[in-house]
Amino acid sequence: MGKKKDTFFNMVISLLVITVVSGFLLGYVNDLTMAPKAKARLQKKVNALKIVLPKFDNNPVENVKRVKSEKVKDSIEIYTAYANKNKVGIAVTGSSEKGFNGLVKLMIGFKPNGDIQDIQILDQKETPGLGTKMTKEKFLKQFRGKNPSTYKLKVKKDGGDIDALTGATISSRAFAESVQIAYDEFVKTIDSI
Amino acid sequence: MVSKINQKENFIKGIVKENPTFVLLLGMCPTLGVTTSAFNGFGMGVATLFVLVMSNIVVSLVKNQIPSKVRIPAFIIIIATFVTVVEMVLEAFVPFLYEQLGIFIPLIVVNCIILGRAEAFASKNDVFSSIIDAFGMGLGFVIALTILGATRELLGNGSVFDFKLTSENANTFIIFILPPGAFIALAYLTVIFNKLTSKITG
C-alpha cells in the first residue's frame, strides 16, 4: 500500500479521524478512572487525618466544615475527631502560595487546647533536596506539642521560633504561614464546634 | 522498502552511538528539569520509555494513512493522547507513583526524542523495528537520566536514591540541585560519555 497523497481531502480526513479516535479514547479512559481517582484522593486525606489526630472513632470526613478565607485560594477544611463522644482533636488544612514553587498545603492536627499534635504535607512542589526536606522528621518534630499561642510561627531569621531548613528559607516561611493560617482558623472555630 | 535491519545494532544504537541525551542532545527540557535526584531521573526515563514505545507502535502502524504534509500534527496528537492516558491511569491506580512523577508526566509531550523517533524512524520502518528502536532509545534515555540524577543528588545532597552517603549535616554543593548545576553536570557527563564511547564507535 502506497503513501496517501497530500490532497486537501486526505489531510482533513486523516486529521479528523485521529482527533476523533483520540478524543473518544480520552473520554473513555477519563470515565474509567474518575471513581478510582476520587477514591485515591480521599484515601490520602483519611491517611493524613489518621496521622495528625489522636485516636478517634467517628468519621471526620463525613462532617467536614469548609471555611472561605481571603488568605487561601480554595477553602480551609476543618475536621473534628471524637472518641467516646469527647472532642479529642481538630485537623485543619492550611496552605500558602508563597512556597518556592507555589502552593504548600498542609494538614495540621490540633488538640482541643491548641497544642499541635502532628503535621502532614498534602501538597508541595519545593526544590528536591532543599525545600522538600520539610517532609522529613527532623523539620517536623520541632512543631509537635507546641502551642502556637506561645510558639512563634516564624523562622528565626524573622524573629520567630522555627529552625528554617538550610538553603530553603522561603519554603520554611511558606510552611510557617500555612500553620499560622490553620491555627487562626482553629482559634476562630474551636468554640463553635 | 528498507533493507533488512540488524535488530541488535538497532537496539544498541539508542544506548551508545545515538544516545538521545549524551550524543543527540535531544529532550533537554525534561533532562535538565527533573534530574534533581536519581529516582526522579529514573522515573521520568521510565515514563518516557513507555510513551515512546506506544507512540512508535502506533505511528508505524498508521504511517501509510497519513499524508506527509500533516504528519507532524498527527504525531503530536498521538503522543499527547498516550501521555494523557498514562497520567490518568497512574493517578487512578498507582497514586504513590503518580505523586512522585505527577508533575513530569505532562512534560513528556514536549520531549523531542519521542517526536524525533516518530519522525525519523517509526514513520519509515515496520512495527517490529520501531519497537526495538523505541526500547533502545528509551533505555538510553533512562540510563542517561539516572546517571545525571545520581550525580546531581550525590554532589548536591550527599545521597543516591535517597540513600545517605554523607553525614546529616555535611556541606554539599547545593548548586548541583539547582538549575545551574544541571547544566554543569550535564556538560561534564557528556564529555566523559563521548570520551569513553569514542573508543568503541571510532
Short mmCIF file of C-alpha atoms in Angstrom, two decimals:
data_model
loop_
_atom_site.label_atom_id
_atom_site.label_comp_id
_atom_site.label_asym_id
_atom_site.label_seq_id
_atom_site.Cartn_x
_atom_site.Cartn_y
_atom_site.Cartn_z
CA MET A 1 0.00 0.00 0.00
CA GLY A 2 1.47 3.35 -1.03
CA LYS A 3 1.51 6.54 0.93
CA LYS A 4 -1.65 8.68 0.89
CA LYS A 5 -1.42 11.69 -1.41
CA ASP A 6 -1.30 15.21 0.02
CA THR A 7 -4.73 16.19 -1.22
CA PHE A 8 -6.82 18.55 0.85
CA PHE A 9 -9.46 15.88 1.34
CA ASN A 10 -6.95 13.29 2.58
CA MET A 11 -5.38 15.72 5.03
CA VAL A 12 -8.73 16.75 6.51
CA ILE A 13 -9.96 13.18 6.81
CA SER A 14 -6.82 11.76 8.40
CA LEU A 15 -6.57 14.53 10.99
CA LEU A 16 -10.28 14.26 11.68
CA VAL A 17 -10.09 10.51 12.22
CA ILE A 18 -7.08 10.81 14.53
CA THR A 19 -8.60 13.56 16.67
CA VAL A 20 -11.96 11.80 16.91
CA VAL A 21 -10.38 8.49 17.88
CA SER A 22 -8.12 10.09 20.49
CA GLY A 23 -10.99 12.19 21.79
CA PHE A 24 -13.15 9.13 22.36
CA LEU A 25 -10.24 7.20 23.86
CA LEU A 26 -9.52 10.01 26.33
CA GLY A 27 -13.18 10.33 27.24
CA TYR A 28 -13.42 6.61 27.84
CA VAL A 29 -10.29 6.46 30.00
CA ASN A 30 -11.43 9.53 31.91
CA ASP A 31 -14.75 7.88 32.72
CA LEU A 32 -12.97 4.72 33.70
CA THR A 33 -10.55 6.44 36.08
CA MET A 34 -12.89 9.05 37.56
CA ALA A 35 -14.07 6.94 40.51
CA PRO A 36 -10.69 5.41 41.45
CA LYS A 37 -9.09 8.88 41.24
CA ALA A 38 -11.59 10.40 43.67
CA LYS A 39 -11.13 7.40 45.94
CA ALA A 40 -7.35 7.75 45.90
CA ARG A 41 -7.61 11.44 46.81
CA LEU A 42 -9.99 10.73 49.67
CA GLN A 43 -7.76 7.91 50.90
CA LYS A 44 -4.84 10.32 51.06
CA LYS A 45 -6.85 12.70 53.23
CA VAL A 46 -8.04 9.91 55.50
CA ASN A 47 -4.47 8.68 55.93
CA ALA A 48 -3.30 12.19 56.77
CA LEU A 49 -6.13 12.56 59.30
CA LYS A 50 -5.18 9.31 61.00
CA ILE A 51 -1.64 10.57 61.47
CA VAL A 52 -2.33 14.11 62.64
CA LEU A 53 -5.19 13.36 65.03
CA PRO A 54 -5.29 11.35 68.25
CA LYS A 55 -7.22 8.08 68.13
CA PHE A 56 -10.83 8.76 67.12
CA ASP A 57 -13.92 6.65 66.49
CA ASN A 58 -16.12 8.88 64.33
CA ASN A 59 -15.69 9.65 60.66
CA PRO A 60 -14.32 13.20 60.46
CA VAL A 61 -14.52 13.24 56.65
CA GLU A 62 -18.32 12.98 56.86
CA ASN A 63 -18.86 16.23 58.70
CA VAL A 64 -16.08 18.33 57.28
CA LYS A 65 -16.56 22.07 57.60
CA ARG A 66 -15.34 24.27 54.77
CA VAL A 67 -14.47 27.87 55.50
CA LYS A 68 -13.66 30.54 52.95
CA SER A 69 -10.69 32.72 53.71
CA GLU A 70 -9.14 35.54 51.72
CA LYS A 71 -5.69 34.20 52.55
CA VAL A 72 -6.30 30.85 50.90
CA LYS A 73 -7.41 30.13 47.34
CA ASP A 74 -9.50 27.06 47.98
CA SER A 75 -11.39 26.78 51.24
CA ILE A 76 -9.93 25.76 54.56
CA GLU A 77 -11.19 22.38 55.67
CA ILE A 78 -11.85 21.61 59.30
CA TYR A 79 -12.22 18.05 60.54
CA THR A 80 -13.32 17.28 64.07
CA ALA A 81 -12.45 13.99 65.72
CA TYR A 82 -14.37 12.43 68.59
CA ALA A 83 -13.62 9.46 70.78
CA ASN A 84 -16.44 8.26 73.08
CA LYS A 85 -18.36 11.47 72.24
CA ASN A 86 -15.50 13.60 73.54
CA LYS A 87 -13.79 16.02 71.24
CA VAL A 88 -10.20 14.79 71.04
CA GLY A 89 -8.77 16.83 68.22
CA ILE A 90 -9.33 19.08 65.25
CA ALA A 91 -7.48 18.87 61.96
CA VAL A 92 -7.27 22.00 59.84
CA THR A 93 -5.80 22.40 56.39
CA GLY A 94 -3.60 25.40 55.83
CA SER A 95 -1.89 26.48 52.67
CA SER A 96 0.38 29.16 51.35
CA GLU A 97 1.13 30.28 47.82
CA LYS A 98 4.47 31.69 48.90
CA GLY A 99 6.46 28.49 48.52
CA PHE A 100 9.49 28.48 46.26
CA ASN A 101 7.39 26.86 43.53
CA GLY A 102 3.95 27.98 44.63
CA LEU A 103 1.47 26.08 46.71
CA VAL A 104 2.39 24.43 50.01
CA LYS A 105 -0.59 22.68 51.56
CA LEU A 106 -0.59 21.10 54.97
CA MET A 107 -2.92 19.26 57.30
CA ILE A 108 -2.36 20.27 60.90
CA GLY A 109 -3.85 18.35 63.79
CA PHE A 110 -4.59 20.31 66.98
CA LYS A 111 -5.52 19.06 70.41
CA PRO A 112 -8.54 20.84 71.87
CA ASN A 113 -6.21 23.08 73.94
CA GLY A 114 -4.42 24.27 70.80
CA ASP A 115 -1.27 22.17 71.01
CA ILE A 116 -0.08 20.88 67.66
CA GLN A 117 -0.45 17.12 67.54
CA ASP A 118 1.21 16.49 64.20
CA ILE A 119 1.56 17.89 60.69
CA GLN A 120 1.25 16.17 57.34
CA ILE A 121 2.16 17.65 53.96
CA LEU A 122 -0.68 17.32 51.45
CA ASP A 123 0.89 19.17 48.57
CA GLN A 124 4.24 20.79 47.82
CA LYS A 125 6.46 21.33 44.81
CA GLU A 126 9.58 22.62 46.55
CA THR A 127 13.11 22.04 45.30
CA PRO A 128 14.13 18.40 45.81
CA GLY A 129 16.96 18.14 48.30
CA LEU A 130 16.25 21.59 49.77
CA GLY A 131 12.65 22.61 50.33
CA THR A 132 11.33 19.04 50.15
CA LYS A 133 13.16 18.34 53.39
CA MET A 134 10.10 19.89 55.07
CA THR A 135 8.54 16.43 54.83
CA LYS A 136 11.34 14.97 56.93
CA GLU A 137 11.05 14.13 60.59
CA LYS A 138 13.93 16.42 61.53
CA PHE A 139 11.99 19.52 60.48
CA LEU A 140 8.52 18.40 61.51
CA LYS A 141 9.39 17.33 65.04
CA GLN A 142 10.01 20.91 66.19
CA PHE A 143 6.28 21.61 65.83
CA ARG A 144 4.92 18.69 67.82
CA GLY A 145 3.41 19.52 71.17
CA LYS A 146 3.95 23.24 70.66
CA ASN A 147 1.13 25.69 71.21
CA PRO A 148 1.13 28.50 68.63
CA SER A 149 -0.19 30.97 71.22
CA THR A 150 3.27 30.91 72.79
CA TYR A 151 5.32 29.39 70.00
CA LYS A 152 6.00 31.99 67.32
CA LEU A 153 5.27 30.54 63.88
CA LYS A 154 8.03 32.37 62.08
CA VAL A 155 11.52 31.36 61.08
CA LYS A 156 14.28 32.51 63.41
CA LYS A 157 15.52 34.99 60.79
CA ASP A 158 12.16 36.81 61.07
CA GLY A 159 12.17 36.75 64.86
CA GLY A 160 10.21 33.53 65.35
CA ASP A 161 10.95 30.15 66.90
CA ILE A 162 11.26 27.90 63.86
CA ASP A 163 14.56 26.48 62.71
CA ALA A 164 14.42 27.07 58.96
CA LEU A 165 15.64 24.43 56.53
CA THR A 166 19.18 25.05 55.33
CA GLY A 167 19.05 26.85 52.00
CA ALA A 168 15.26 26.85 51.94
CA THR A 169 14.14 29.84 53.99
CA ILE A 170 11.38 30.63 51.51
CA SER A 171 9.94 27.13 51.79
CA SER A 172 10.17 27.30 55.58
CA ARG A 173 8.35 30.65 55.61
CA ALA A 174 5.56 29.24 53.45
CA PHE A 175 5.32 26.28 55.80
CA ALA A 176 5.12 28.55 58.83
CA GLU A 177 2.49 30.71 57.17
CA SER A 178 0.34 27.67 56.40
CA VAL A 179 0.48 26.55 60.00
CA GLN A 180 -0.38 30.07 61.16
CA ILE A 181 -3.41 30.27 58.86
CA ALA A 182 -4.62 26.91 60.11
CA TYR A 183 -4.11 27.95 63.73
CA ASP A 184 -6.01 31.24 63.23
CA GLU A 185 -8.89 29.27 61.80
CA PHE A 186 -8.67 26.79 64.65
CA VAL A 187 -8.93 29.58 67.22
CA LYS A 188 -11.95 31.04 65.42
CA THR A 189 -13.85 27.78 65.31
CA ILE A 190 -12.80 25.91 68.44
CA ASP A 191 -15.70 27.29 70.50
CA SER A 192 -18.37 26.93 67.85
CA ILE A 193 -17.86 23.22 67.26
CA MET B 1 11.22 -0.89 1.15
CA VAL B 2 14.00 -0.56 3.65
CA SER B 3 16.66 -3.22 3.55
CA LYS B 4 16.80 -5.70 6.41
CA ILE B 5 17.76 -4.07 9.68
CA ASN B 6 20.21 -5.63 12.09
CA GLN B 7 17.96 -5.60 15.17
CA LYS B 8 20.79 -5.94 17.65
CA GLU B 9 22.53 -2.89 16.26
CA ASN B 10 19.18 -1.13 16.05
CA PHE B 11 18.76 -1.68 19.80
CA ILE B 12 22.31 -0.84 20.86
CA LYS B 13 22.50 2.41 18.89
CA GLY B 14 19.95 4.11 21.15
CA ILE B 15 22.08 3.39 24.18
CA VAL B 16 25.56 4.17 22.87
CA LYS B 17 26.08 5.57 19.40
CA GLU B 18 22.94 7.68 19.23
CA ASN B 19 22.24 8.10 22.93
CA PRO B 20 19.44 10.67 22.94
CA THR B 21 20.85 12.69 25.83
CA PHE B 22 24.62 12.49 25.60
CA VAL B 23 25.03 12.28 21.82
CA LEU B 24 21.93 13.69 20.13
CA LEU B 25 21.31 16.19 22.96
CA LEU B 26 17.57 15.81 22.49
CA GLY B 27 14.90 16.19 25.16
CA MET B 28 16.92 18.70 27.16
CA CYS B 29 13.86 20.19 28.85
CA PRO B 30 12.97 17.15 30.99
CA THR B 31 16.62 16.16 31.23
CA LEU B 32 17.67 19.40 32.92
CA GLY B 33 14.43 19.99 34.75
CA VAL B 34 13.70 16.79 36.62
CA THR B 35 17.06 15.15 37.31
CA THR B 36 17.40 16.61 40.79
CA SER B 37 17.62 13.11 42.22
CA ALA B 38 18.39 9.65 40.90
CA PHE B 39 14.84 8.48 41.49
CA ASN B 40 13.30 11.43 39.67
CA GLY B 41 15.56 10.88 36.68
CA PHE B 42 14.78 7.18 36.63
CA GLY B 43 11.02 7.75 36.92
CA MET B 44 10.97 10.31 34.14
CA GLY B 45 13.02 7.95 31.99
CA VAL B 46 10.65 5.03 32.50
CA ALA B 47 7.54 7.13 31.82
CA THR B 48 9.17 8.41 28.63
CA LEU B 49 10.19 4.89 27.61
CA PHE B 50 6.60 3.73 27.86
CA VAL B 51 5.18 6.60 25.81
CA LEU B 52 7.98 6.22 23.27
CA VAL B 53 7.23 2.53 22.71
CA MET B 54 3.48 3.13 22.42
CA SER B 55 3.78 6.09 20.06
CA ASN B 56 6.34 4.29 17.88
CA ILE B 57 3.98 1.33 17.53
CA VAL B 58 1.00 3.47 16.56
CA VAL B 59 2.97 5.74 14.26
CA SER B 60 4.49 2.85 12.36
CA LEU B 61 1.03 1.24 12.06
CA VAL B 62 -0.69 4.31 10.63
CA LYS B 63 2.25 5.74 8.72
CA ASN B 64 0.77 4.96 5.31
CA GLN B 65 -2.60 6.51 6.13
CA ILE B 66 -1.23 9.94 6.99
CA PRO B 67 -0.45 12.43 4.21
CA SER B 68 3.08 13.71 4.77
CA LYS B 69 2.07 17.37 4.99
CA VAL B 70 0.04 16.82 8.15
CA ARG B 71 2.22 14.12 9.72
CA ILE B 72 3.67 16.33 12.50
CA PRO B 73 0.30 17.42 13.95
CA ALA B 74 -0.92 13.84 13.61
CA PHE B 75 2.09 12.50 15.55
CA ILE B 76 1.69 15.15 18.23
CA ILE B 77 -1.94 14.19 18.78
CA ILE B 78 -0.99 10.52 19.08
CA ILE B 79 1.77 11.30 21.59
CA ALA B 80 -0.37 13.71 23.62
CA THR B 81 -3.17 11.15 23.80
CA PHE B 82 -0.86 8.49 25.19
CA VAL B 83 0.66 10.88 27.70
CA THR B 84 -2.78 11.87 28.98
CA VAL B 85 -3.87 8.25 29.22
CA VAL B 86 -0.72 7.40 31.19
CA GLU B 87 -1.33 10.32 33.52
CA MET B 88 -4.95 9.40 34.22
CA VAL B 89 -4.22 5.70 34.73
CA LEU B 90 -1.32 6.39 37.07
CA GLU B 91 -3.33 8.85 39.15
CA ALA B 92 -6.21 6.42 39.49
CA PHE B 93 -4.45 3.13 40.08
CA VAL B 94 -0.93 3.87 41.31
CA PRO B 95 -1.33 7.06 43.36
CA PHE B 96 2.04 6.52 45.03
CA LEU B 97 3.89 6.62 41.72
CA TYR B 98 1.71 9.47 40.49
CA GLU B 99 2.72 11.56 43.48
CA GLN B 100 6.37 11.05 42.65
CA LEU B 101 6.10 11.57 38.89
CA GLY B 102 2.93 13.66 38.60
CA ILE B 103 4.50 16.92 37.54
CA PHE B 104 6.81 15.32 34.98
CA ILE B 105 4.24 13.39 33.02
CA PRO B 106 2.76 16.30 31.03
CA LEU B 107 6.35 17.27 30.19
CA ILE B 108 6.71 14.11 28.11
CA VAL B 109 4.60 15.65 25.34
CA VAL B 110 7.25 18.27 24.68
CA ASN B 111 10.05 15.72 24.73
CA CYS B 112 11.51 15.93 21.24
CA ILE B 113 13.00 12.42 21.49
CA ILE B 114 9.54 10.96 21.05
CA LEU B 115 8.58 13.16 18.12
CA GLY B 116 12.09 12.70 16.74
CA ARG B 117 11.82 8.91 16.76
CA ALA B 118 8.31 9.02 15.31
CA GLU B 119 9.53 11.24 12.51
CA ALA B 120 12.97 9.76 11.88
CA PHE B 121 12.32 6.07 12.46
CA ALA B 122 8.78 4.84 13.06
CA SER B 123 7.31 6.65 10.06
CA LYS B 124 9.75 4.83 7.77
CA ASN B 125 10.06 1.36 9.29
CA ASP B 126 7.92 -1.64 10.22
CA VAL B 127 6.35 -2.16 13.63
CA PHE B 128 8.88 -4.62 15.00
CA SER B 129 11.92 -2.49 14.16
CA SER B 130 10.13 0.53 15.60
CA ILE B 131 9.54 -1.24 18.91
CA ILE B 132 13.19 -2.27 19.10
CA ASP B 133 14.23 1.27 18.24
CA ALA B 134 11.93 2.70 20.92
CA PHE B 135 13.29 0.33 23.57
CA GLY B 136 16.88 1.15 22.65
CA MET B 137 16.31 4.89 22.65
CA GLY B 138 14.14 4.77 25.75
CA LEU B 139 16.68 2.73 27.65
CA GLY B 140 19.44 5.10 26.58
CA PHE B 141 17.33 7.94 27.97
CA VAL B 142 16.61 6.10 31.24
CA ILE B 143 20.31 5.36 31.76
CA ALA B 144 21.37 8.91 30.94
CA LEU B 145 18.78 10.48 33.23
CA THR B 146 19.54 8.10 36.08
CA ILE B 147 23.27 8.79 35.85
CA LEU B 148 22.68 12.54 35.68
CA GLY B 149 20.19 12.42 38.55
CA ALA B 150 22.51 10.28 40.67
CA THR B 151 25.44 12.62 40.04
CA ARG B 152 23.45 15.69 40.99
CA GLU B 153 21.94 14.03 44.04
CA LEU B 154 25.34 12.77 45.20
CA LEU B 155 27.07 16.12 44.81
CA GLY B 156 24.19 18.29 45.91
CA ASN B 157 22.62 16.23 48.67
CA GLY B 158 25.17 13.56 49.55
CA SER B 159 22.84 10.69 48.73
CA VAL B 160 21.92 8.36 45.88
CA PHE B 161 18.35 7.00 45.53
CA ASP B 162 17.64 8.64 48.92
CA PHE B 163 20.39 6.53 50.48
CA LYS B 164 22.52 8.87 52.60
CA LEU B 165 26.25 8.55 51.92
CA THR B 166 27.37 11.54 53.94
CA SER B 167 26.58 12.63 57.47
CA GLU B 168 23.35 14.53 58.09
CA ASN B 169 24.91 17.98 58.31
CA ALA B 170 27.66 17.61 55.73
CA ASN B 171 28.21 20.61 53.48
CA THR B 172 27.24 19.53 49.98
CA PHE B 173 27.33 21.50 46.74
CA ILE B 174 23.74 22.70 46.80
CA ILE B 175 24.26 24.30 43.38
CA PHE B 176 24.05 20.85 41.79
CA ILE B 177 20.43 20.50 42.91
CA LEU B 178 19.62 23.93 41.48
CA PRO B 179 19.20 24.60 37.75
CA PRO B 180 22.77 25.84 37.06
CA GLY B 181 24.11 22.58 38.44
CA ALA B 182 22.07 20.69 35.85
CA PHE B 183 23.95 22.38 33.04
CA ILE B 184 27.33 21.88 34.68
CA ALA B 185 26.72 18.20 35.46
CA LEU B 186 25.27 17.50 32.01
CA ALA B 187 28.24 19.15 30.27
CA TYR B 188 30.83 17.13 32.18
CA LEU B 189 28.89 13.88 31.83
CA THR B 190 28.56 14.47 28.09
CA VAL B 191 32.33 14.94 27.83
CA ILE B 192 33.01 11.76 29.80
CA PHE B 193 30.43 9.75 27.87
CA ASN B 194 31.77 10.79 24.48
CA LYS B 195 35.35 10.23 25.56
CA LEU B 196 34.51 6.69 26.64
CA THR B 197 32.38 5.79 23.64
CA SER B 198 34.67 7.32 21.02
CA LYS B 199 36.97 4.34 21.55
CA ILE B 200 34.13 1.92 20.74
CA THR B 201 32.50 3.74 17.88
CA GLY B 202 35.69 5.18 16.43
#
